[in-house]
Structures are given as structure tokens and as C-alpha cells.
Short mmCIF file of C-alpha atoms in Angstrom, two decimals:
data_model
loop_
_atom_site.label_atom_id
_atom_site.label_comp_id
_atom_site.label_asym_id
_atom_site.label_seq_id
_atom_site.Cartn_x
_atom_site.Cartn_y
_atom_site.Cartn_z
CA MET A 1 79.78 26.25 179.80
CA LEU A 2 78.86 28.79 182.46
CA ILE A 3 81.32 27.64 185.16
CA SER A 4 84.41 25.47 185.01
CA LEU A 5 86.18 24.11 188.10
CA GLU A 6 89.77 22.97 187.83
CA ARG A 7 90.93 20.86 190.80
CA VAL A 8 88.91 22.93 193.29
CA THR A 9 88.87 21.93 196.96
CA HIS A 10 88.99 23.60 200.35
CA ALA A 11 90.74 23.15 203.67
CA PHE A 12 90.08 25.33 206.69
CA THR A 13 93.10 26.60 208.62
CA GLY A 14 95.00 23.73 210.16
CA GLY A 15 92.74 21.07 208.67
CA HIS A 16 92.75 18.57 205.84
CA GLU A 17 90.96 19.16 202.54
CA LEU A 18 87.23 18.50 202.92
CA PHE A 19 86.82 16.74 199.60
CA GLN A 20 88.92 15.47 196.75
CA PRO A 21 89.68 18.14 194.09
CA ILE A 22 86.83 18.72 191.65
CA THR A 23 87.28 19.22 187.92
CA ALA A 24 83.93 19.78 186.21
CA SER A 25 81.93 22.23 184.08
CA PHE A 26 78.32 23.35 184.41
CA ALA A 27 75.93 25.02 181.96
CA ARG A 28 72.64 26.89 181.95
CA GLY A 29 69.58 24.67 181.96
CA GLU A 30 71.17 22.09 184.26
CA MET A 31 69.92 21.05 187.68
CA VAL A 32 72.87 19.55 189.53
CA ALA A 33 72.63 17.55 192.75
CA VAL A 34 75.64 18.18 195.01
CA THR A 35 75.86 15.09 197.19
CA GLY A 36 78.16 13.46 199.73
CA ARG A 37 78.20 12.35 203.34
CA SER A 38 77.49 14.79 206.17
CA GLY A 39 80.52 17.03 206.60
CA ALA A 40 81.77 16.36 203.08
CA GLY A 41 81.73 20.08 202.28
CA LYS A 42 78.52 20.54 200.27
CA SER A 43 77.67 23.90 201.86
CA THR A 44 81.34 24.91 201.62
CA LEU A 45 81.29 24.24 197.88
CA LEU A 46 78.13 26.34 197.51
CA ALA A 47 79.88 29.16 199.39
CA ILE A 48 82.82 28.91 196.98
CA LEU A 49 80.50 29.03 193.97
CA ALA A 50 78.67 32.01 195.50
CA GLY A 51 81.98 33.87 195.76
CA SER A 52 81.78 34.25 199.53
CA LEU A 53 84.68 31.83 200.14
CA ARG A 54 87.91 31.41 198.21
CA PRO A 55 88.94 27.80 197.59
CA SER A 56 92.19 26.86 199.28
CA SER A 57 93.35 25.39 195.98
CA GLY A 58 92.17 25.10 192.40
CA GLU A 59 90.61 27.60 190.01
CA ILE A 60 87.10 28.61 188.98
CA ARG A 61 86.50 30.07 185.53
CA TRP A 62 83.36 31.91 184.45
CA SER A 63 82.38 32.20 180.80
CA GLU A 64 80.51 35.45 181.52
CA GLU A 65 79.64 37.80 184.34
CA CYS A 66 77.00 36.05 186.42
CA ARG A 67 74.62 36.92 189.20
CA VAL A 68 74.49 34.24 191.87
CA CYS A 69 71.79 33.69 194.49
CA TRP A 70 72.39 31.37 197.45
CA ILE A 71 69.33 30.10 199.33
CA ALA A 72 70.09 28.79 202.81
CA GLN A 73 68.63 25.59 204.24
CA ARG A 74 66.12 27.13 206.63
CA PRO A 75 63.61 29.68 205.27
CA ARG A 76 63.81 33.01 207.07
CA GLY A 77 61.23 35.78 206.97
CA VAL A 78 59.42 38.48 208.92
CA PRO A 79 56.46 36.79 210.70
CA GLY A 80 53.83 39.46 210.05
CA ARG A 81 54.94 40.44 206.54
CA SER A 82 53.08 38.98 203.56
CA ALA A 83 54.60 36.63 201.00
CA LEU A 84 54.18 39.36 198.36
CA ASP A 85 56.11 41.87 200.48
CA HIS A 86 58.99 39.41 200.95
CA VAL A 87 59.45 39.13 197.19
CA ALA A 88 58.72 42.79 196.38
CA LEU A 89 61.40 44.06 198.78
CA PRO A 90 64.46 42.99 196.71
CA VAL A 91 62.76 44.42 193.60
CA LEU A 92 62.22 47.72 195.40
CA ALA A 93 65.92 47.69 196.32
CA THR A 94 66.76 47.95 192.61
CA GLY A 95 64.91 51.29 192.42
CA ALA A 96 61.59 50.02 191.06
CA ARG A 97 58.38 51.79 192.05
CA ARG A 98 56.04 50.05 194.48
CA LEU A 99 53.42 49.04 191.90
CA GLU A 100 56.05 47.65 189.53
CA ALA A 101 57.73 45.77 192.39
CA GLU A 102 54.44 44.21 193.46
CA ARG A 103 53.60 43.25 189.86
CA ARG A 104 56.98 41.55 189.46
CA ALA A 105 56.63 39.87 192.87
CA ALA A 106 53.21 38.50 191.90
CA GLU A 107 54.70 37.05 188.69
CA LEU A 108 57.46 35.31 190.64
CA LEU A 109 55.05 33.92 193.24
CA ASP A 110 52.97 32.50 190.41
CA ARG A 111 56.11 31.00 188.88
CA VAL A 112 56.78 28.97 192.04
CA GLY A 113 53.12 28.06 192.57
CA LEU A 114 52.38 30.53 195.37
CA SER A 115 49.98 32.95 193.70
CA GLY A 116 47.21 31.87 196.08
CA ALA A 117 49.32 32.67 199.14
CA SER A 118 50.55 36.15 198.19
CA SER A 119 48.65 37.92 200.99
CA GLN A 120 49.49 35.37 203.69
CA PRO A 121 51.83 36.42 206.52
CA PHE A 122 55.10 34.50 206.55
CA GLU A 123 54.29 32.87 209.90
CA THR A 124 51.20 31.15 208.43
CA LEU A 125 53.01 29.51 205.50
CA SER A 126 53.64 25.79 205.50
CA GLY A 127 57.22 24.51 205.28
CA GLY A 128 56.91 23.88 201.55
CA GLN A 129 55.34 27.29 200.95
CA ALA A 130 58.09 29.02 202.91
CA GLN A 131 60.76 27.19 200.91
CA ARG A 132 59.13 28.16 197.62
CA LEU A 133 58.86 31.74 198.89
CA MET A 134 62.64 31.77 199.38
CA LEU A 135 63.02 30.61 195.76
CA ALA A 136 60.76 33.42 194.53
CA GLN A 137 62.69 35.94 196.66
CA GLY A 138 65.95 34.67 195.18
CA LEU A 139 64.59 34.96 191.64
CA ALA A 140 63.72 38.61 192.30
CA ALA A 141 67.45 39.34 191.98
CA ALA A 142 67.38 37.87 188.43
CA PRO A 143 70.22 35.40 189.05
CA ASP A 144 71.99 33.29 186.44
CA ILE A 145 72.92 30.70 189.04
CA LEU A 146 70.71 29.48 191.88
CA LEU A 147 72.47 27.68 194.73
CA VAL A 148 70.09 25.88 197.08
CA ASP A 149 71.15 24.23 200.34
CA GLU A 150 69.08 21.18 201.41
CA PRO A 151 65.72 22.61 200.24
CA THR A 152 63.66 19.53 201.17
CA ALA A 153 65.37 18.43 204.38
CA GLN A 154 62.49 19.45 206.66
CA LEU A 155 59.62 18.60 204.31
CA ASP A 156 57.30 15.63 203.92
CA GLN A 157 57.56 13.54 200.76
CA ARG A 158 54.73 15.20 198.83
CA THR A 159 55.81 18.75 199.67
CA ALA A 160 59.43 17.90 198.86
CA ALA A 161 58.33 16.65 195.44
CA GLU A 162 56.60 20.00 194.82
CA VAL A 163 59.78 21.91 195.66
CA ASP A 164 61.87 19.60 193.46
CA ALA A 165 59.45 20.18 190.57
CA VAL A 166 59.75 23.96 190.94
CA LEU A 167 63.56 23.72 190.92
CA GLY A 168 63.40 21.65 187.75
CA LEU A 169 61.21 24.26 186.06
CA LEU A 170 63.63 27.02 187.07
CA ALA A 171 66.56 25.11 185.59
CA ALA A 172 64.61 24.55 182.37
CA ALA A 173 64.19 28.33 182.15
CA GLU A 174 67.97 28.61 181.49
CA LEU A 175 69.22 29.01 185.04
CA LEU A 176 71.97 26.84 186.43
CA VAL A 177 70.50 25.30 189.58
CA MET A 178 72.84 23.53 192.02
CA VAL A 179 71.22 21.75 194.96
CA ALA A 180 73.09 20.40 197.99
CA THR A 181 71.03 17.43 199.11
CA HIS A 182 70.88 14.08 200.91
CA SER A 183 67.51 13.24 199.33
CA ALA A 184 67.36 10.36 196.85
CA ALA A 185 64.20 11.89 195.33
CA THR A 186 65.89 15.25 194.79
CA ARG A 187 68.91 13.52 193.24
CA ALA A 188 66.58 11.68 190.87
CA SER A 189 64.93 14.93 189.78
CA CYS A 190 68.30 16.47 188.82
CA SER A 191 69.92 16.23 185.40
CA ARG A 192 73.30 15.29 186.90
CA GLU A 193 75.02 14.58 190.18
CA LEU A 194 78.27 15.87 191.65
CA THR A 195 79.38 13.67 194.53
CA LEU A 196 81.95 15.09 196.92
CA GLU A 197 84.38 12.34 197.76
CA HIS A 198 86.06 12.23 201.16
CA HIS A 199 89.68 13.36 200.97
CA VAL A 200 92.10 10.78 202.34
CA PRO A 201 95.23 12.55 203.67
CA SER A 202 98.51 11.20 202.35
CA GLU A 203 100.83 9.54 204.84
#
């Protein structure tokens, strides 16, 4: 197993725990739907898994040193910059030369089905294209774990299905993909589901 959670939960200062403690393990090759009502703590759990937030209780164990990429709900980019540039930039940040960075970026765009849009400015991309661009940009960091927050929330049914299919392919390539979602279709495309249960404070 790549990650093991032992009774992990979180409470912000002065508040109750968001969700009941979680004990579970996750492996490479899995696509996990993180579900629960609005406010259940799905994004909070992703933040904990990303290492940007310490759980208020419980323990997380890693079987190896992992690189984690967290993709936020709303795609963000520079309007006039091309899709290729958005993906090449994090590769350049590793010290790669420009030609090598662009070659790697082109490979990643092809991997998420965006090879035909590599020269398009960010502002001209459709919602589904922009979401897939964020996935390609995240992959440029060569993560072991991909955390994705509501990737299909703003998309129509057909475009959402395309994004779900890409996520499934990424998981099959030996990444651990964890998707916070309200979508029944996204849940159905995942290999398992982790439902955050509302924590009922004790009297």
C-alpha cells in the first residue's frame, strides 16, 4: 500500500471534527472517489493528503517517499499563453532545456488528449480542455499521487465523461488518483469510493 490512514480526521480551531475518523489504505493503480455531503471535508482531506494541512488527530503512513500533486477545482492559467507553454513551464523549472521541456510537454498533452490544442491560448480552451490541461500540468511534476478536487463540477455530461476517462487512464498507469466529487458518473468510473461520514458530536 502507498498510503495508510489510521483514524484520521480534522477539526478546525474551536469546531467539531468534520468527518468521522478514517482508517483505510490506498495503492498505486487505484482511482478513488472521495465523496460526502457539501461541507463534509472532502477538500480538507485532500489538503491533508497533500501535506499542506496536519490532521487534528490520527496518523498517515507512507510506504515510500512520494510526490503529490493537488489540482484545484477551477482551472487557472495565463490567458495569452499556449497550452504547451503551461505544461512546459514546470518542466523548465526542473532545469530542463527549452526543447526538452517542450518535447515532454507535447507528450503529456497527447496523454490527456490535447495534442491538437497545444498552440491554443489558455483563454480559448473549453472547460473540458482547460481541466485536462491542468492534469497535464500536474503530470509534468511526475507525481506518484494525483489529488483532484471536483474536476467535472462545471462540465457538461459528455465533457465530464472525457475527463473521467483520462483520470482512469492515469490511474491505470500506476498513479494513485483520488478525486473529490459529487458526480455519480465520476463515482462510477472509480475503482473504489471513500465516503466521508458526518461526525456527530458526543453529548
